[in-house]
PDB file of C-alpha atoms in Angstrom:
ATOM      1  CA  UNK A   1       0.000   0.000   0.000  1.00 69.00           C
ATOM      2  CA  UNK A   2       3.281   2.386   0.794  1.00 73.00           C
ATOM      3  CA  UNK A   3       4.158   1.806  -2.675  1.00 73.00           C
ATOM      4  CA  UNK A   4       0.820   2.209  -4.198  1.00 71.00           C
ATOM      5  CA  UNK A   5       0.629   5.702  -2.362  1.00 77.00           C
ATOM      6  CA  UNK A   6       4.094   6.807  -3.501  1.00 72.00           C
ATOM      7  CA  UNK A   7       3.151   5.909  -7.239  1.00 72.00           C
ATOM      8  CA  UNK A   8      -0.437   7.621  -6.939  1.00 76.00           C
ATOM      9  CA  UNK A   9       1.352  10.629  -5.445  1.00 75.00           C
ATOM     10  CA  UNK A  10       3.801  11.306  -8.214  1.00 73.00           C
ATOM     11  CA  UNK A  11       0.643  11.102 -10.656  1.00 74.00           C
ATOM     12  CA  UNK A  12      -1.120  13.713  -8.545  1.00 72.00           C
ATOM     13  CA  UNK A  13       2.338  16.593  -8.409  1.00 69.00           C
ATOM     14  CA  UNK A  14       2.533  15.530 -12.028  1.00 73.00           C
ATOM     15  CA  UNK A  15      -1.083  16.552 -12.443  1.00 72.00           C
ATOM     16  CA  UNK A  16      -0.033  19.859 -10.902  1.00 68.00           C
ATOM     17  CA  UNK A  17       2.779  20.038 -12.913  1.00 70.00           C
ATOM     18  CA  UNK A  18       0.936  19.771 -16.147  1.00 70.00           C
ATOM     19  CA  UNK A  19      -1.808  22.411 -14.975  1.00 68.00           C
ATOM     20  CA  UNK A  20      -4.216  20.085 -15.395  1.00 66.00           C
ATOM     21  CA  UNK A  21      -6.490  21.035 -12.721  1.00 68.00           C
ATOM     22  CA  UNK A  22      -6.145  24.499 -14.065  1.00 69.00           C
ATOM     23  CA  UNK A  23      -8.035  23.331 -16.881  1.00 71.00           C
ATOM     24  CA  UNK A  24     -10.698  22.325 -14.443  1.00 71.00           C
ATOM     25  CA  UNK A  25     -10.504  24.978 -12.763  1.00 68.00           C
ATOM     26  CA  UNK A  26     -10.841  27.526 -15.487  1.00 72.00           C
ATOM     27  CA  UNK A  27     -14.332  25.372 -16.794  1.00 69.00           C
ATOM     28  CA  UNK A  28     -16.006  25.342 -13.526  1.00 67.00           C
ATOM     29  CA  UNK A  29     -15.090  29.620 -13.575  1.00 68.00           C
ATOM     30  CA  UNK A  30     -17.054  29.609 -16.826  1.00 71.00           C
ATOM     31  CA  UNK A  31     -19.408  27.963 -15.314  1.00 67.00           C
ATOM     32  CA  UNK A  32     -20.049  30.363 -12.771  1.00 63.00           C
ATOM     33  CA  UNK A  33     -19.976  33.172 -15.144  1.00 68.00           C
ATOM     34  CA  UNK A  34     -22.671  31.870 -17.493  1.00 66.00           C
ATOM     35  CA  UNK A  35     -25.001  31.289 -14.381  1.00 60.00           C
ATOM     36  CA  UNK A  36     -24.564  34.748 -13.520  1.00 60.00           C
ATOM     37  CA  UNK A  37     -25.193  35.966 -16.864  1.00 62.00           C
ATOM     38  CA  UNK A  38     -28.230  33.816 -16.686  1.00 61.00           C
ATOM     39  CA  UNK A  39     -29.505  35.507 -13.464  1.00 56.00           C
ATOM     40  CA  UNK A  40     -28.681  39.238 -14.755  1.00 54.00           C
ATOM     41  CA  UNK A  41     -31.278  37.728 -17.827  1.00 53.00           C
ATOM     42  CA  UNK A  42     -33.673  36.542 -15.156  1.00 53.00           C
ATOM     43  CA  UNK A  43     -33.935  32.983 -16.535  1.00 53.00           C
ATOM     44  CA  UNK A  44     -36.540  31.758 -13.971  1.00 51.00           C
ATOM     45  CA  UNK A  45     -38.789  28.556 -14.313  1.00 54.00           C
ATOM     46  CA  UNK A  46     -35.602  26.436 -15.748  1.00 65.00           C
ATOM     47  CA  UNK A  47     -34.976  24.032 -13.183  1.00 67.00           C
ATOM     48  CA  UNK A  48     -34.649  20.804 -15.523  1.00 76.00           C
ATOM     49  CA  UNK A  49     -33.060  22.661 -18.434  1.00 74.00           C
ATOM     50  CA  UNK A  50     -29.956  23.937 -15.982  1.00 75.00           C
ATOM     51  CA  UNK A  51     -29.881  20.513 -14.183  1.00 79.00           C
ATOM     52  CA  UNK A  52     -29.771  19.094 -17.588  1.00 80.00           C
ATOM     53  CA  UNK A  53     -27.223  21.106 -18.439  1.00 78.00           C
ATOM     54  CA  UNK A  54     -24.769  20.655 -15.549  1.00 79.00           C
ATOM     55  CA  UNK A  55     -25.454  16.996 -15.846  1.00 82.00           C
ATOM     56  CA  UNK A  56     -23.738  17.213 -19.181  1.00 83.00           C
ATOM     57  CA  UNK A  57     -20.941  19.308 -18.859  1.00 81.00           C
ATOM     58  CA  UNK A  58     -19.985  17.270 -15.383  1.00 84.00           C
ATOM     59  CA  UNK A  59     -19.771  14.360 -17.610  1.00 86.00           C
ATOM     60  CA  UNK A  60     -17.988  15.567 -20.370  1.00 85.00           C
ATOM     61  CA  UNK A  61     -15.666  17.261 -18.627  1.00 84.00           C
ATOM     62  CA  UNK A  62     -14.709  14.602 -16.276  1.00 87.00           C
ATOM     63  CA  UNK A  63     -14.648  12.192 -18.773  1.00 90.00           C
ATOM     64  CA  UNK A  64     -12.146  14.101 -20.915  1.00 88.00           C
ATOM     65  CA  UNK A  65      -9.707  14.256 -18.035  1.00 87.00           C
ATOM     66  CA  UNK A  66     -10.019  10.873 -16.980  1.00 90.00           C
ATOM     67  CA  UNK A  67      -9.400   9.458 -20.433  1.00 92.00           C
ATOM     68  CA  UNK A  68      -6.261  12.093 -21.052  1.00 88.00           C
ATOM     69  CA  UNK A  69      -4.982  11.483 -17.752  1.00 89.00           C
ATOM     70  CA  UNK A  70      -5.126   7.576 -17.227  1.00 90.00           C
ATOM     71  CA  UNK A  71      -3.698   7.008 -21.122  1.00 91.00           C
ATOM     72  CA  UNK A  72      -0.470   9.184 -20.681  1.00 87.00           C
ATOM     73  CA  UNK A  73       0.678   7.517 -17.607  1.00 84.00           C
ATOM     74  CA  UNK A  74       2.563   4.796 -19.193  1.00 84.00           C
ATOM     75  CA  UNK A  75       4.013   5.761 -22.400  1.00 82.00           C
ATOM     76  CA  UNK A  76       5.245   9.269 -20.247  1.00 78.00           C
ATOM     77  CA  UNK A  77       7.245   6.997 -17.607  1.00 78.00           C
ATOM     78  CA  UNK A  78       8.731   4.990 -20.878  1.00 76.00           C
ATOM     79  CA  UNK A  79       9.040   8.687 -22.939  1.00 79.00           C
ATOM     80  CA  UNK A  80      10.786   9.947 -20.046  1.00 75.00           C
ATOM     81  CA  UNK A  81      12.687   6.871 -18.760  1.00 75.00           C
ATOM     82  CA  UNK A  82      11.766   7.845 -15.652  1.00 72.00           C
ATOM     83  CA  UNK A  83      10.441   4.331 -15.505  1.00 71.00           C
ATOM     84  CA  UNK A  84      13.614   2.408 -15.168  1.00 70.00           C
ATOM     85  CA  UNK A  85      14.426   4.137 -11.712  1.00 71.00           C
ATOM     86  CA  UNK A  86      11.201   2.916 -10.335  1.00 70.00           C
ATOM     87  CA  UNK A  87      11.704  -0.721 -11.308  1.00 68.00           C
ATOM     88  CA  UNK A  88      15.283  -0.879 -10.432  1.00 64.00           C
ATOM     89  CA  UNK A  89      13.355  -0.179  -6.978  1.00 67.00           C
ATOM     90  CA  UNK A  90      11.930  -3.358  -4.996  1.00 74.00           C
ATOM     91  CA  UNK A  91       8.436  -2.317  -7.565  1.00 74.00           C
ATOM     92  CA  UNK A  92       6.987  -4.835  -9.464  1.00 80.00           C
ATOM     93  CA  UNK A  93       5.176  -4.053 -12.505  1.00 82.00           C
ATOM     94  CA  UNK A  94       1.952  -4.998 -11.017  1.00 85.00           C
ATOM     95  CA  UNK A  95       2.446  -2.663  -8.342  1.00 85.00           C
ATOM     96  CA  UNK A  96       3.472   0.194 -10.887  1.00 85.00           C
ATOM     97  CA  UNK A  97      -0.152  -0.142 -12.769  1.00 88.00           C
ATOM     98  CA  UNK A  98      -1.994  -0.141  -9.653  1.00 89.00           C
ATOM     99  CA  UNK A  99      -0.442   2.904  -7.899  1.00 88.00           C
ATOM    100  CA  UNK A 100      -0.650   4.423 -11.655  1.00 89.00           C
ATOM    101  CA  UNK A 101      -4.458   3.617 -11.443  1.00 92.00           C
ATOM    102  CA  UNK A 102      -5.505   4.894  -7.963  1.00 91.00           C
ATOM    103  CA  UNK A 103      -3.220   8.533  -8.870  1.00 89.00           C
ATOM    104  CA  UNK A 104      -5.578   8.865 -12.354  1.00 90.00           C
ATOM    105  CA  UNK A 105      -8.512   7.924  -9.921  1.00 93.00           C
ATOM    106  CA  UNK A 106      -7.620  10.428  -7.503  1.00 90.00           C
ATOM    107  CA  UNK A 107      -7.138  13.393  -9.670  1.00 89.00           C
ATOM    108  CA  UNK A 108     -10.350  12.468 -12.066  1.00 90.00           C
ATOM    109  CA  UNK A 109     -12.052  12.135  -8.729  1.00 92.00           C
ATOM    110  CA  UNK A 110     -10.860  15.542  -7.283  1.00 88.00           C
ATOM    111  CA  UNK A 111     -11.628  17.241 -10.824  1.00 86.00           C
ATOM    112  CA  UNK A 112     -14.825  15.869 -10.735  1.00 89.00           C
ATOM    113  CA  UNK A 113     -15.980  16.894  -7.525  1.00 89.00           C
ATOM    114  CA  UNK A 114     -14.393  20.308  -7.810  1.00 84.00           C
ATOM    115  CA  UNK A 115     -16.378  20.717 -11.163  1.00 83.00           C
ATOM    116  CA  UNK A 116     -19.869  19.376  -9.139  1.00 86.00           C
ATOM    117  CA  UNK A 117     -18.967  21.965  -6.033  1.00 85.00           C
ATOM    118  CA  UNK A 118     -19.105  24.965  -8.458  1.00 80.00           C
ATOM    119  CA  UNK A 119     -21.757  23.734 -10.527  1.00 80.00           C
ATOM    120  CA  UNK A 120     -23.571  23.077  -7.161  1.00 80.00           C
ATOM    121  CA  UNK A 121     -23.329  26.874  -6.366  1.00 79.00           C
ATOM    122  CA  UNK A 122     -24.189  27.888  -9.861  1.00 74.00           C
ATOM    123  CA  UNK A 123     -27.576  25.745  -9.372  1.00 76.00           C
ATOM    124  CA  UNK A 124     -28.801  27.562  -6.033  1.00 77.00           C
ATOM    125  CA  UNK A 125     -27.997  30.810  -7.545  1.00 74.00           C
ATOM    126  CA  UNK A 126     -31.443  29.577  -9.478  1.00 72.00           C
ATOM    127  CA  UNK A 127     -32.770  28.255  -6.727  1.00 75.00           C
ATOM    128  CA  UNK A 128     -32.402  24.803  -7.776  1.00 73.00           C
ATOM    129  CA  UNK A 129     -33.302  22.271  -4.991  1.00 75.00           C
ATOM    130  CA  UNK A 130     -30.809  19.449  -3.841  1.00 75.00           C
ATOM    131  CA  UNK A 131     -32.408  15.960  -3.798  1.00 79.00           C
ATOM    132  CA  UNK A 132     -30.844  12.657  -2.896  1.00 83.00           C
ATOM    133  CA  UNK A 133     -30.985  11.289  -6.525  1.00 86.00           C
ATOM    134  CA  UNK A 134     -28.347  14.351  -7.467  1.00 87.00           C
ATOM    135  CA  UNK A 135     -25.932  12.953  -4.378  1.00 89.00           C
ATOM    136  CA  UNK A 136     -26.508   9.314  -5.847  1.00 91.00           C
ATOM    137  CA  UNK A 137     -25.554  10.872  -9.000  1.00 91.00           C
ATOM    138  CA  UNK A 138     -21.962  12.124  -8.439  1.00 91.00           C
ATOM    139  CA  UNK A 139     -21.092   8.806  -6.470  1.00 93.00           C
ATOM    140  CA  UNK A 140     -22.271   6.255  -9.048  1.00 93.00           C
ATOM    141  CA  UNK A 141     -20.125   8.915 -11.731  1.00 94.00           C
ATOM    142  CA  UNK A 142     -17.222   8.312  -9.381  1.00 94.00           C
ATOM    143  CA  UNK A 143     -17.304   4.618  -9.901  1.00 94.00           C
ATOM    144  CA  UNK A 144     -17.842   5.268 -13.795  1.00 94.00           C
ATOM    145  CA  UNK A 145     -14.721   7.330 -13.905  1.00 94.00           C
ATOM    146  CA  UNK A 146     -12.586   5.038 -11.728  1.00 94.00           C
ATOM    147  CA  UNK A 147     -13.656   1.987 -15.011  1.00 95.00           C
ATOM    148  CA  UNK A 148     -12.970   4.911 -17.434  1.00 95.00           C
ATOM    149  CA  UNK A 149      -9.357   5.130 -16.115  1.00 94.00           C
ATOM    150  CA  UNK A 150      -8.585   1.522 -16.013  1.00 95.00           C
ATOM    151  CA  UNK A 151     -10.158   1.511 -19.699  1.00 95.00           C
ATOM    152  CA  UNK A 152      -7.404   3.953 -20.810  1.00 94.00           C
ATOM    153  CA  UNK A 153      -4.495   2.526 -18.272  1.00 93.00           C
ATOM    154  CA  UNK A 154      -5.267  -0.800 -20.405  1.00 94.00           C
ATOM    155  CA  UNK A 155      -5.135   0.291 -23.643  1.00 94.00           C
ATOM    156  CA  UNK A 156      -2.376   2.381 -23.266  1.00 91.00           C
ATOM    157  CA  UNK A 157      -0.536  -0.793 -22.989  1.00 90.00           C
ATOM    158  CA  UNK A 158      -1.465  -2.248 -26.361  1.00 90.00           C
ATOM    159  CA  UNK A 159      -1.149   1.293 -28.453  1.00 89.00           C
ATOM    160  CA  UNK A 160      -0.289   4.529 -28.670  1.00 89.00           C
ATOM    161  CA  UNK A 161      -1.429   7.094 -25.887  1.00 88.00           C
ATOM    162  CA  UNK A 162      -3.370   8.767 -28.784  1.00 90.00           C
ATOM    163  CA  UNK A 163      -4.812   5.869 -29.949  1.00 92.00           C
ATOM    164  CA  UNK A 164      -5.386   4.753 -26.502  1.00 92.00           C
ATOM    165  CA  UNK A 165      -7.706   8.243 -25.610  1.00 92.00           C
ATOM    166  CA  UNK A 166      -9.091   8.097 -28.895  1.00 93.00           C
ATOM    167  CA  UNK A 167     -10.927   4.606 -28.211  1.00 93.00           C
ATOM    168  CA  UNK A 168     -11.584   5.003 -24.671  1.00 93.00           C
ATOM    169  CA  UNK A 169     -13.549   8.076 -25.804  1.00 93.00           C
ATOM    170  CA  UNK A 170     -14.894   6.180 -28.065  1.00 92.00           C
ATOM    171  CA  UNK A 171     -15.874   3.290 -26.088  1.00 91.00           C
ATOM    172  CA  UNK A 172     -16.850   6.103 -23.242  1.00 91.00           C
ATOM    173  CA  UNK A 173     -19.465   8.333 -25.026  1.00 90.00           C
ATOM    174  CA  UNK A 174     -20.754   5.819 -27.358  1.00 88.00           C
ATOM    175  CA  UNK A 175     -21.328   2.699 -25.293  1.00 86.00           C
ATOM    176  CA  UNK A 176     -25.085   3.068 -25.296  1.00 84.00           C
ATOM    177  CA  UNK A 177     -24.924   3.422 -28.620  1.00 88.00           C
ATOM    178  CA  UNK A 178     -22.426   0.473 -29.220  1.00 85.00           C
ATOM    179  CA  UNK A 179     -24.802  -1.763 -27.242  1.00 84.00           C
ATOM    180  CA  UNK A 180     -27.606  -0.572 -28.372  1.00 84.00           C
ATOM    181  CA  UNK A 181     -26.663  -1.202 -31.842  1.00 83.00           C
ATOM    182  CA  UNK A 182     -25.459  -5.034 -30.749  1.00 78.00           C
ATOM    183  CA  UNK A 183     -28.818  -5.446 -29.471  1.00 80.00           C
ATOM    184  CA  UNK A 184     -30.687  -4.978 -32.475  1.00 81.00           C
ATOM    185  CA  UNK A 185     -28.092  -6.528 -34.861  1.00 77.00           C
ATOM    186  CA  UNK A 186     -28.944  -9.515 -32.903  1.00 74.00           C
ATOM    187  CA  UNK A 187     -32.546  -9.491 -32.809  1.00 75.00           C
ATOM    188  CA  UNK A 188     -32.247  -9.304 -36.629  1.00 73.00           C
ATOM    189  CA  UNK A 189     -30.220 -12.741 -36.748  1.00 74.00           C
ATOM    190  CA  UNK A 190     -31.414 -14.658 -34.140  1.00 76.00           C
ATOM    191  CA  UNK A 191     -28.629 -17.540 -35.439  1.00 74.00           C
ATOM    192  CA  UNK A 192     -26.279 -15.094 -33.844  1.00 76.00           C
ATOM    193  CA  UNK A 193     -27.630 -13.831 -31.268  1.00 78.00           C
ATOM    194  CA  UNK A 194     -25.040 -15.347 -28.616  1.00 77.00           C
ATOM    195  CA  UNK A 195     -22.092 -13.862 -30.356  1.00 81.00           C
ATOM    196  CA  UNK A 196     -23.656 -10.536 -30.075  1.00 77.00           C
ATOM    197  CA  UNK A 197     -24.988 -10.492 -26.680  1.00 81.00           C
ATOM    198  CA  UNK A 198     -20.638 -12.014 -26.231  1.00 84.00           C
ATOM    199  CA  UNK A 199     -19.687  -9.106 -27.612  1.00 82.00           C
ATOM    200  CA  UNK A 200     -21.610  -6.417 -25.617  1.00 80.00           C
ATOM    201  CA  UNK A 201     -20.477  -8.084 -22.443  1.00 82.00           C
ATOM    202  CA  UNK A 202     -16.664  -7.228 -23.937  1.00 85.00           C
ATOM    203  CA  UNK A 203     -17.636  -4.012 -24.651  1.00 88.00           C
ATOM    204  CA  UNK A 204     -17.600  -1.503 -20.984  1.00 89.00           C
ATOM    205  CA  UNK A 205     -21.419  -0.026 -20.190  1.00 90.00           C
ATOM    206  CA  UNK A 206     -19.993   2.850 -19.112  1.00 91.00           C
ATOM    207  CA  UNK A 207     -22.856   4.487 -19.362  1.00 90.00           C
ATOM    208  CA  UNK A 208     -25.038   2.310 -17.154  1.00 90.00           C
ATOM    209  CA  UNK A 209     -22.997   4.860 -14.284  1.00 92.00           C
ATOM    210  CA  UNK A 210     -24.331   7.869 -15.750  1.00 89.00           C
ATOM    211  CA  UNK A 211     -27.998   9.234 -13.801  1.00 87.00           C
ATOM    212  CA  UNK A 212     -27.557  12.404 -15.178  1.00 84.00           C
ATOM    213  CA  UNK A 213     -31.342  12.038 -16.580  1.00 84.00           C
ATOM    214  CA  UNK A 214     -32.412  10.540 -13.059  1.00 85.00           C
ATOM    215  CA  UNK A 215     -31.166  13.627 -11.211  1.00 83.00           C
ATOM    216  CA  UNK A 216     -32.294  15.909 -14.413  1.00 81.00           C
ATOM    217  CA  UNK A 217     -36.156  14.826 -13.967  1.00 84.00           C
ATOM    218  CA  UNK A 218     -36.007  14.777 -10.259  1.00 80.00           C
ATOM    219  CA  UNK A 219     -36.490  10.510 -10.042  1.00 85.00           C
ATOM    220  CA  UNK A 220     -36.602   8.343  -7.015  1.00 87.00           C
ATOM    221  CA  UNK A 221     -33.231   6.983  -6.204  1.00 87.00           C
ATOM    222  CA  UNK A 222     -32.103   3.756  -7.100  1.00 88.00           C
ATOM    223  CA  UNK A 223     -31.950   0.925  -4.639  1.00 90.00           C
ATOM    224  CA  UNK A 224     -29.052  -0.052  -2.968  1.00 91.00           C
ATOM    225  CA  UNK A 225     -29.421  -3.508  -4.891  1.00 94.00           C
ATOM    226  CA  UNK A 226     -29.351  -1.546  -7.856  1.00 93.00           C
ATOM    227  CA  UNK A 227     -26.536   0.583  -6.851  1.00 93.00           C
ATOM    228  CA  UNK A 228     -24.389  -2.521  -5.272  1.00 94.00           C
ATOM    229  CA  UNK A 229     -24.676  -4.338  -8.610  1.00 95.00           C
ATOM    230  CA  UNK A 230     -22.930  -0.881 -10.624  1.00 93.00           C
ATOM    231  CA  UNK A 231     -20.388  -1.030  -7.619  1.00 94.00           C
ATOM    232  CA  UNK A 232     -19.859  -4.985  -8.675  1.00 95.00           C
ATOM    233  CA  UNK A 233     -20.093  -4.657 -12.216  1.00 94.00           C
ATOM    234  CA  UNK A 234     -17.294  -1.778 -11.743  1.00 93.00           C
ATOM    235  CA  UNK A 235     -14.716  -3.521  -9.965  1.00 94.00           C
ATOM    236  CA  UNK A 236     -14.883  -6.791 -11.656  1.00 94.00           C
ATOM    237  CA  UNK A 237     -14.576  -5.525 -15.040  1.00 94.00           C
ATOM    238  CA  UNK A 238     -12.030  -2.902 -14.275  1.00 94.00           C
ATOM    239  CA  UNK A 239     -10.176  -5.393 -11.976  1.00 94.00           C
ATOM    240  CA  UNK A 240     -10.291  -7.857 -15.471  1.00 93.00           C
ATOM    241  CA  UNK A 241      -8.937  -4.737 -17.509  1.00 93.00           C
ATOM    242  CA  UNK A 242      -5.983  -4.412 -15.033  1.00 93.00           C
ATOM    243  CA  UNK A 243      -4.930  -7.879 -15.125  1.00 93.00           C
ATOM    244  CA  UNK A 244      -4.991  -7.866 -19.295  1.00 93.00           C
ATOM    245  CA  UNK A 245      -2.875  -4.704 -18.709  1.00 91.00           C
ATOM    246  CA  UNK A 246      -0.450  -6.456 -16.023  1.00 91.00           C
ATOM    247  CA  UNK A 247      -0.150  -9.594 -18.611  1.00 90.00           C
ATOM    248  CA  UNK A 248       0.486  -7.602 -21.356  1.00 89.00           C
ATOM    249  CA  UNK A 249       2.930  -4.860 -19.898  1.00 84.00           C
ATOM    250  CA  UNK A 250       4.826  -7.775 -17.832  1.00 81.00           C
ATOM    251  CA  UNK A 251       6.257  -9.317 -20.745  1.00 79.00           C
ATOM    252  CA  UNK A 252       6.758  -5.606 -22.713  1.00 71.00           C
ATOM    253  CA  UNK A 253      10.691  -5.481 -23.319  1.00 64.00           C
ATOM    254  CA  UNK A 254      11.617  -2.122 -21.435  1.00 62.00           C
TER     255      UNK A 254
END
């Protein structure tokens, strides 16, 4: 765990380094300024269109660091060859893409919830009320982000970092779409039908840990059945994605 902490620490001063947060930073400023451009406008009776709105831009955003973040680890360390320092250390390799994980984890995380605090204060401006579904929101997100980063941590092992972000956008923004489009190519060959319903288990649901339309239209909360089985689903495929990435990058010729 000492090591794991050291490793997620450099990927957090890095962060820092590399301004990324300022990037953050400067978006959730914007933020604020458009809500009080709204409120000089008097924009009143608008409750599901701004909700809707910040829903949106807290996924995008956080999404977009995630992917750039957990995809550059790797090939930065090799770029660098800062990398052959930390495994002359007593570091495996395993414990190298773990403590890479939980530092892209902790910065998407931190991003995230700095981008939710302002858009938070931009929605009261409006008088937007806080319900439970919106807190249920940002912690099933978290767990979406944490699979995002393993996503790009993975394939950033099998290509390069910009084909890496490039696909784990892909596979990011589009997986309701992806599936979606699975599920009807099989209903239209039902000979098939178990290769397709194969591949959309491959393929991540990453949207499954998005309830940006739950806390947009003010639903009931899900369950905590529901919400344990996204927690499940979460580790165990992201915990799958690791090990592909440990198999693969222990046997890479450094």
């Amino acid at each position: 765990m000492s090591v794991w902490k050291a490793l997620a620490r450099g990927v957090w001063l890095e962060s820092l380094r590399r301004k990324d947060l300022w990037v953050v930073a400067i978006l959730g400023l914007l933020i604020l300024i458009a809500a009080g451009a709204l409120g000089i406008f008097g924009v009143s009776g608008l409750g599901i269109f701004l909700k809707d709105l910040a829903a949106g831009v807290l996924s995008v955003a956080s999404t977009i660091v995630a992917v750039m973040i957990s995809t550059r680890l790797l090939p930065d360390e090799i770029r660098q060859r800062t990398l052959y320092p930390l495994l002359a250390r007593p570091v495996s390799r395993l414990d190298l893409l773990l403590g890479k994980l939980l530092g892209a984890i902790a910065v998407s995380w931190f991003s995230f919830l700095m981008l939710a605090l302002l858009t938070g204060v931009a929605l009261l401006m409006f008088r937007v009320p806080f319900e439970l579904v919106m807190l249920q929101y940002l912690f099933v997100k978290m767990m979406g982000l944490a699979m995002v980063c393993a996503l790009g941590l993975t394939l950033s092992t099998f290509m390069t970092p910009a084909a890496a972000a490039t696909l784990t956008m892909i596979l990011a923004f589009a997986s309701a779409m992806i599936s979606r489009a699975l599920y009807m190519a099989g209903s239209g060959q039902p000979s098939m039908t178990w290769l397709y319903k194969i591949v959309n288990g491959v393929v991540p649901q990453v949207h499954l840990f998005d309830l940006g339309a739950l806390a947009t239209y003010s639903w009931p909360p899900l369950s905590t059945a529901v919400v344990s089985i996204l927690f499940a689903y979460g580790l165990v495929y992201s915990a799958g994605l690791m090990s592909l990435a440990w198999l693969k990058f222990r046997r890479e010729a450094i």
